[in-house]
Short mmCIF file of C-alpha atoms in Angstrom, two decimals:
data_model
loop_
_atom_site.label_atom_id
_atom_site.label_comp_id
_atom_site.label_asym_id
_atom_site.label_seq_id
_atom_site.Cartn_x
_atom_site.Cartn_y
_atom_site.Cartn_z
CA UNK A 117 16.64 -84.55 14.26
CA UNK A 118 15.42 -85.05 10.71
CA UNK A 119 17.25 -82.70 8.37
CA UNK A 120 15.48 -81.39 5.28
CA UNK A 121 17.47 -79.44 2.70
CA UNK A 122 16.12 -76.46 0.77
CA UNK A 123 18.04 -75.63 -2.39
CA UNK A 124 18.61 -71.95 -3.11
CA UNK A 125 19.00 -71.08 -6.79
CA UNK A 126 19.68 -67.63 -8.26
CA UNK A 127 16.16 -66.17 -8.25
CA UNK A 128 14.63 -68.47 -5.62
CA UNK A 129 12.05 -66.53 -3.58
CA UNK A 130 10.39 -68.99 -1.25
CA UNK A 131 13.43 -70.80 0.11
CA UNK A 132 13.16 -68.84 3.37
CA UNK A 133 9.49 -69.70 3.80
CA UNK A 134 10.23 -73.34 2.99
CA UNK A 135 12.91 -73.46 5.69
CA UNK A 136 10.47 -71.88 8.14
CA UNK A 137 7.79 -74.41 7.25
CA UNK A 138 10.27 -77.22 7.83
CA UNK A 139 11.19 -75.80 11.24
CA UNK A 140 7.49 -75.44 12.17
CA UNK A 141 6.90 -79.05 11.15
CA UNK A 142 9.52 -80.24 13.61
CA UNK A 143 12.51 -80.87 11.35
CA UNK A 144 15.79 -79.03 10.94
CA UNK A 145 16.06 -76.97 7.74
CA UNK A 146 19.40 -77.08 5.92
CA UNK A 147 20.52 -74.52 3.35
CA UNK A 148 21.71 -76.21 0.15
CA UNK A 149 23.42 -74.27 -2.64
CA UNK A 150 22.64 -74.79 -6.33
CA UNK A 151 26.28 -74.61 -7.36
CA UNK A 152 27.44 -77.38 -5.04
CA UNK A 153 27.51 -81.12 -5.60
CA UNK A 154 26.83 -81.65 -1.88
CA UNK A 155 23.43 -82.50 -0.41
CA UNK A 156 25.04 -82.45 3.05
CA UNK A 157 23.52 -85.79 3.98
CA UNK A 158 19.98 -84.41 4.28
CA UNK A 159 17.04 -86.78 4.73
CA UNK A 160 14.81 -84.99 2.19
CA UNK A 161 15.02 -82.08 -0.25
CA UNK A 162 12.71 -79.21 -1.15
CA UNK A 163 13.09 -77.29 -4.42
CA UNK A 164 11.44 -73.97 -3.61
CA UNK A 165 9.35 -71.52 -5.58
CA UNK A 166 10.59 -68.39 -7.28
CA UNK A 167 11.90 -67.37 -10.67
CA UNK A 168 15.23 -69.16 -10.94
CA UNK A 169 17.48 -67.61 -13.57
CA UNK A 170 14.69 -65.10 -14.25
CA UNK A 171 12.66 -67.88 -15.89
CA UNK A 172 14.94 -67.36 -18.90
CA UNK A 173 14.76 -70.06 -21.59
CA UNK A 174 11.87 -71.81 -19.77
CA UNK A 175 10.73 -71.84 -16.15
CA UNK A 176 13.08 -74.06 -14.17
CA UNK A 177 15.03 -75.13 -17.26
CA UNK A 178 18.42 -73.70 -16.37
CA UNK A 179 18.10 -74.54 -12.67
CA UNK A 180 17.31 -78.14 -13.63
CA UNK A 181 20.80 -78.35 -15.21
CA UNK A 182 22.64 -76.92 -12.19
CA UNK A 183 25.28 -78.97 -10.32
CA UNK A 184 23.10 -79.75 -7.29
CA UNK A 185 20.41 -81.25 -9.55
CA UNK A 186 22.77 -84.04 -10.57
CA UNK A 187 22.80 -85.02 -6.89
CA UNK A 188 19.04 -84.51 -6.48
CA UNK A 189 18.30 -86.77 -9.46
CA UNK A 190 20.64 -89.47 -8.15
CA UNK A 191 19.25 -89.24 -4.60
CA UNK A 192 15.66 -89.31 -5.88
CA UNK A 193 16.55 -92.54 -7.65
CA UNK A 194 17.61 -93.99 -4.31
CA UNK A 195 14.26 -93.01 -2.77
CA UNK A 196 15.11 -89.69 -1.11
CA UNK A 197 11.90 -87.66 -0.61
CA UNK A 198 11.99 -84.68 -2.98
CA UNK A 199 9.33 -81.96 -3.08
CA UNK A 200 9.15 -79.35 -5.83
CA UNK A 201 6.93 -76.36 -5.17
CA UNK A 202 5.91 -74.10 -8.09
CA UNK A 203 9.26 -73.24 -9.73
CA UNK A 204 10.57 -76.41 -8.06
CA UNK A 205 7.81 -78.42 -9.77
CA UNK A 206 8.87 -76.87 -13.07
CA UNK A 207 12.46 -77.95 -12.34
CA UNK A 208 11.34 -81.52 -11.62
CA UNK A 209 9.64 -81.75 -15.02
CA UNK A 210 12.64 -80.16 -16.74
CA UNK A 211 14.91 -82.66 -14.98
CA UNK A 212 12.56 -85.48 -16.11
CA UNK A 213 11.98 -86.64 -12.55
CA UNK A 214 8.29 -86.00 -13.22
CA UNK A 215 6.41 -86.30 -16.54
CA UNK A 216 4.62 -83.50 -18.38
CA UNK A 217 5.42 -79.81 -18.38
CA UNK A 218 4.17 -76.45 -17.16
CA UNK A 219 3.13 -73.77 -19.63
CA UNK A 220 1.81 -70.23 -19.44
CA UNK A 221 -1.62 -69.95 -17.80
CA UNK A 222 -4.33 -70.33 -20.44
CA UNK A 223 -5.85 -66.93 -19.58
CA UNK A 224 -2.43 -65.28 -19.91
CA UNK A 225 -2.43 -63.63 -16.48
CA UNK A 226 -0.57 -64.25 -13.24
CA UNK A 227 -2.91 -65.65 -10.60
CA UNK A 228 -2.50 -65.24 -6.84
CA UNK A 229 -5.17 -66.52 -4.48
CA UNK A 230 -6.01 -69.02 -1.79
CA UNK A 231 -6.72 -72.25 -3.63
CA UNK A 232 -8.91 -75.18 -2.66
CA UNK A 233 -7.32 -78.52 -3.46
CA UNK A 234 -8.27 -82.14 -3.07
CA UNK A 235 -5.56 -84.50 -1.84
CA UNK A 236 -6.10 -87.31 -4.34
CA UNK A 237 -3.22 -89.50 -3.22
CA UNK A 238 -2.30 -89.75 0.46
CA UNK A 239 0.25 -92.51 -0.11
CA UNK A 240 3.26 -90.36 -1.06
CA UNK A 241 6.18 -89.26 1.07
CA UNK A 242 4.71 -85.76 1.13
CA UNK A 243 0.99 -86.48 1.68
CA UNK A 244 0.76 -89.39 4.13
CA UNK A 245 -0.43 -87.06 6.93
CA UNK A 246 -3.61 -86.31 4.94
CA UNK A 247 -6.69 -88.45 4.44
CA UNK A 248 -7.25 -89.49 0.81
CA UNK A 249 -9.86 -87.17 -0.73
CA UNK A 250 -9.36 -84.51 1.95
CA UNK A 251 -9.95 -80.90 0.90
CA UNK A 252 -7.34 -78.32 1.86
CA UNK A 253 -6.62 -74.65 1.14
CA UNK A 254 -3.15 -73.27 0.40
CA UNK A 255 -2.00 -70.18 -1.52
CA UNK A 256 -1.42 -70.39 -5.27
CA UNK A 257 0.65 -67.88 -7.22
CA UNK A 258 1.91 -68.51 -10.71
CA UNK A 259 2.02 -67.22 -14.26
CA UNK A 260 3.12 -70.46 -15.90
CA UNK A 261 1.34 -73.14 -13.95
CA UNK A 262 -0.68 -74.88 -16.63
CA UNK A 263 0.15 -78.58 -16.36
CA UNK A 264 0.25 -80.30 -19.74
CA UNK A 265 1.02 -83.85 -20.78
CA UNK A 266 -0.04 -86.05 -23.66
CA UNK A 267 -3.20 -88.12 -23.26
CA UNK A 268 -1.30 -91.37 -22.60
CA UNK A 269 0.72 -89.78 -19.81
CA UNK A 270 -2.37 -88.29 -18.16
CA UNK A 271 -4.13 -91.65 -18.39
CA UNK A 272 -1.13 -93.36 -16.82
CA UNK A 273 -0.89 -90.77 -14.01
CA UNK A 274 -4.60 -91.16 -13.26
CA UNK A 275 -4.51 -94.95 -13.51
CA UNK A 276 -1.47 -95.32 -11.26
CA UNK A 277 -2.82 -92.93 -8.63
CA UNK A 278 -0.04 -90.43 -9.28
CA UNK A 279 -2.28 -87.36 -9.44
CA UNK A 280 -1.57 -86.14 -5.92
CA UNK A 281 -3.40 -82.80 -5.78
CA UNK A 282 -6.31 -81.57 -7.90
CA UNK A 283 -7.73 -78.05 -8.15
CA UNK A 284 -11.26 -77.58 -6.84
CA UNK A 285 -13.52 -74.80 -8.08
CA UNK A 286 -12.38 -72.80 -11.09
CA UNK A 287 -9.25 -74.22 -12.73
CA UNK A 288 -6.73 -71.40 -12.11
CA UNK A 289 -4.38 -71.94 -15.04
CA UNK A 290 -5.77 -74.37 -17.59
CA UNK A 291 -4.06 -77.46 -16.16
CA UNK A 292 -5.22 -80.64 -17.88
CA UNK A 293 -7.71 -82.60 -15.75
CA UNK A 294 -7.41 -79.90 -13.04
CA UNK A 295 -4.08 -81.44 -12.02
CA UNK A 296 -2.26 -79.37 -9.38
CA UNK A 297 0.41 -81.87 -8.35
CA UNK A 298 1.80 -85.27 -9.33
CA UNK A 299 4.21 -87.91 -8.04
CA UNK A 300 6.75 -90.28 -9.56
CA UNK A 301 5.94 -93.99 -9.63
CA UNK A 302 7.63 -94.58 -6.28
CA UNK A 303 5.87 -91.69 -4.53
CA UNK A 304 9.03 -90.13 -3.12
CA UNK A 305 9.14 -87.29 -5.66
CA UNK A 306 6.17 -84.90 -5.62
CA UNK A 307 5.70 -81.63 -7.48
CA UNK A 308 2.85 -79.15 -7.13
CA UNK A 309 2.16 -75.58 -8.26
CA UNK A 310 0.39 -74.32 -5.09
CA UNK A 311 2.45 -73.29 -2.06
CA UNK A 312 1.98 -75.40 1.10
CA UNK A 313 4.89 -73.56 2.77
CA UNK A 314 2.75 -70.40 2.90
CA UNK A 315 0.07 -72.14 4.98
CA UNK A 316 2.05 -73.35 7.98
CA UNK A 317 1.74 -70.73 10.71
CA UNK A 318 -1.40 -69.19 12.28
CA UNK A 319 -1.59 -65.52 11.37
CA UNK A 320 0.12 -65.95 7.99
CA UNK A 321 -1.97 -68.57 6.18
CA UNK A 322 -5.22 -68.50 4.18
CA UNK A 323 -8.46 -67.42 5.84
CA UNK A 324 -10.56 -70.18 7.36
CA UNK A 325 -14.10 -70.29 8.74
CA UNK A 326 -12.60 -70.00 12.22
CA UNK A 327 -10.38 -66.96 11.83
CA UNK A 328 -8.55 -64.80 9.32
CA UNK A 329 -5.22 -66.18 8.09
CA UNK A 330 -5.41 -69.15 10.37
CA UNK A 331 -5.05 -71.83 7.68
CA UNK A 332 -2.16 -74.22 8.26
CA UNK A 333 -3.09 -77.05 5.88
CA UNK A 334 0.36 -76.89 4.29
CA UNK A 335 2.10 -77.97 7.47
CA UNK A 336 1.11 -81.59 7.00
CA UNK A 337 2.96 -81.74 3.67
CA UNK A 338 6.20 -81.32 5.61
CA UNK A 339 5.06 -83.49 8.52
CA UNK A 340 4.37 -86.22 5.98
CA UNK A 341 8.04 -86.28 5.03
CA UNK A 342 9.00 -86.72 8.70
CA UNK A 343 6.55 -89.60 9.04
CA UNK A 344 7.79 -91.18 5.81
CA UNK A 345 11.38 -91.00 7.03
CA UNK A 346 10.54 -92.46 10.43
CA UNK A 347 8.69 -95.32 8.74
CA UNK A 348 11.56 -96.01 6.35
CA UNK B 900 26.26 -69.05 -37.19
CA UNK B 901 23.61 -71.70 -36.65
CA UNK B 902 19.93 -70.80 -36.28
CA UNK B 903 17.63 -72.92 -34.14
CA UNK B 904 13.90 -72.31 -34.18
CA UNK B 905 11.60 -73.64 -31.49
CA UNK B 906 7.80 -73.46 -31.41
CA UNK B 907 5.23 -74.44 -28.80
CA UNK B 908 3.62 -77.74 -29.76
CA UNK B 909 0.74 -77.22 -32.17
CA UNK B 910 -1.76 -79.01 -29.94
CA UNK B 911 -1.01 -76.69 -26.99
CA UNK B 912 -2.81 -73.44 -26.50
CA UNK B 913 -0.33 -70.58 -27.03
CA UNK B 914 -1.62 -67.79 -24.74
CA UNK B 915 1.18 -65.47 -25.90
CA UNK B 916 0.19 -65.88 -29.54
CA UNK B 917 -3.45 -65.51 -28.64
CA UNK B 918 -2.76 -62.19 -26.89
CA UNK B 919 -0.85 -60.90 -29.92
CA UNK B 920 -3.65 -62.03 -32.24
CA UNK B 921 -6.10 -60.13 -30.06
CA UNK B 922 -4.01 -56.96 -30.36
CA UNK B 923 -3.82 -57.35 -34.14
CA UNK B 924 -7.55 -57.70 -34.29
CA UNK B 925 -8.08 -54.57 -32.18
CA UNK B 926 -5.69 -52.62 -34.43
CA UNK B 927 -7.94 -53.44 -37.37
CA UNK B 928 -5.75 -56.01 -39.09
CA UNK B 929 -8.02 -58.44 -40.89
CA UNK B 930 -5.52 -60.42 -42.95
CA UNK B 931 -4.39 -62.59 -40.03
CA UNK B 932 -6.63 -64.78 -37.94
CA UNK B 933 -4.03 -66.41 -35.75
CA UNK B 934 -0.56 -65.91 -34.28
CA UNK B 935 1.79 -68.36 -32.61
CA UNK B 936 4.96 -67.15 -30.88
CA UNK B 937 8.14 -69.20 -30.76
CA UNK B 938 11.85 -68.65 -30.27
CA UNK B 939 14.89 -68.27 -32.48
CA UNK B 940 18.34 -69.03 -31.09
CA UNK B 941 21.44 -67.70 -32.84
CA UNK B 942 24.39 -69.93 -31.99
CA UNK B 943 27.71 -68.32 -32.73
CA UNK B 944 30.06 -71.01 -33.92
CA UNK B 945 33.74 -71.39 -33.15
CA UNK B 946 35.22 -72.05 -36.61
CA UNK B 947 33.32 -73.18 -39.72
CA UNK B 948 29.82 -74.68 -39.66
CA UNK B 949 30.44 -78.35 -40.35
CA UNK B 950 28.05 -81.31 -40.29
CA UNK B 951 29.41 -82.14 -36.84
CA UNK B 952 28.60 -78.63 -35.62
CA UNK B 953 25.08 -78.88 -37.03
CA UNK B 954 24.66 -82.27 -35.36
CA UNK B 955 25.79 -80.79 -32.05
CA UNK B 956 23.40 -77.86 -32.54
CA UNK B 957 20.54 -80.30 -33.06
CA UNK B 958 21.59 -82.19 -29.95
CA UNK B 959 21.64 -79.08 -27.72
CA UNK B 960 18.40 -77.91 -29.34
CA UNK B 961 16.65 -81.12 -28.30
CA UNK B 962 18.16 -81.34 -24.82
CA UNK B 963 18.38 -77.75 -23.61
CA UNK B 964 17.02 -75.13 -26.01
CA UNK B 965 13.66 -76.89 -26.34
CA UNK B 966 11.64 -79.02 -23.94
CA UNK B 967 10.21 -81.64 -26.27
CA UNK B 968 7.30 -82.25 -23.89
CA UNK B 969 5.89 -78.82 -24.67
CA UNK B 970 7.86 -77.60 -27.70
CA UNK B 971 9.13 -78.74 -31.10
CA UNK B 972 12.47 -77.96 -32.72
CA UNK B 973 11.25 -76.88 -36.14
CA UNK B 974 14.55 -75.89 -37.73
CA UNK B 975 18.31 -76.22 -37.23
CA UNK B 976 20.35 -74.71 -40.05
CA UNK B 977 23.36 -72.61 -40.94
CA UNK B 978 22.56 -68.91 -41.17
CA UNK B 979 22.95 -67.26 -44.57
CA UNK B 980 25.64 -64.56 -44.85
CA UNK B 981 22.91 -61.93 -44.75
CA UNK B 982 21.38 -63.39 -41.57
CA UNK B 983 24.78 -63.78 -39.91
CA UNK B 984 25.58 -60.10 -40.52
CA UNK B 985 22.25 -58.83 -39.20
#
């Protein structure tokens, strides 16, 4: 069975939900510890949401320098699928696996809501189960989720098709070009601020037209990794 | 002691500074029309502050203390005696 690791850092909150999402997608979740240098031979890695190290210094900054991240950076370079969700996205930028940075929301407030997104790039290891341009809804919850990058970087991301998710409707945090998630040039490393792991099980996801809390759009993010690994 | 000062990049909106500026305005302060909030790190040095120590401080400032994508290191210097005692 495909084994997907979820790294737990001091202050991780959504590692449990990420493991559950992985199980629901048909893979085996593996607990990985921030202080180890051992990825336990997993086939993919998820850096979960939360407030690692209390968001001290900068969000994700201290976690990005933890022992396990040395291994994550090396494995990402070999093509291992790596997904960073929220705080995990912040870690990926701090570890320079993804360009740009995340800053405090432009309106200054924490935002928590179900968020419409457009899947702009369905060619990554974490989005191949979607159709390009498909609209999905997953929860969003962040205080420092404003994606920023210089104009050249944004132009490059857009030009190379590396904007993976884009906010629809009102921009929730001031992200440049409504960018919600991006990929590295190879498409194996993806980071996004919204939380696909919270939209994976009927009864616990966002509301849909069919029924309350029935949204499971996030499940296909994890199924994409399985498909990518089978195709590899 | 070495002092490192880090500020959000000028071209980025600083919501923290904006909130403080709003409070100043509400309190009736009219002398200031903008606030930006940054960070000051006080690095306690083992031994004397040499050029090598300052160079190392600059190096850690640019690799850990600041994220140069979103922030600038605006100052790395030895603290004065008065500052070091404070």
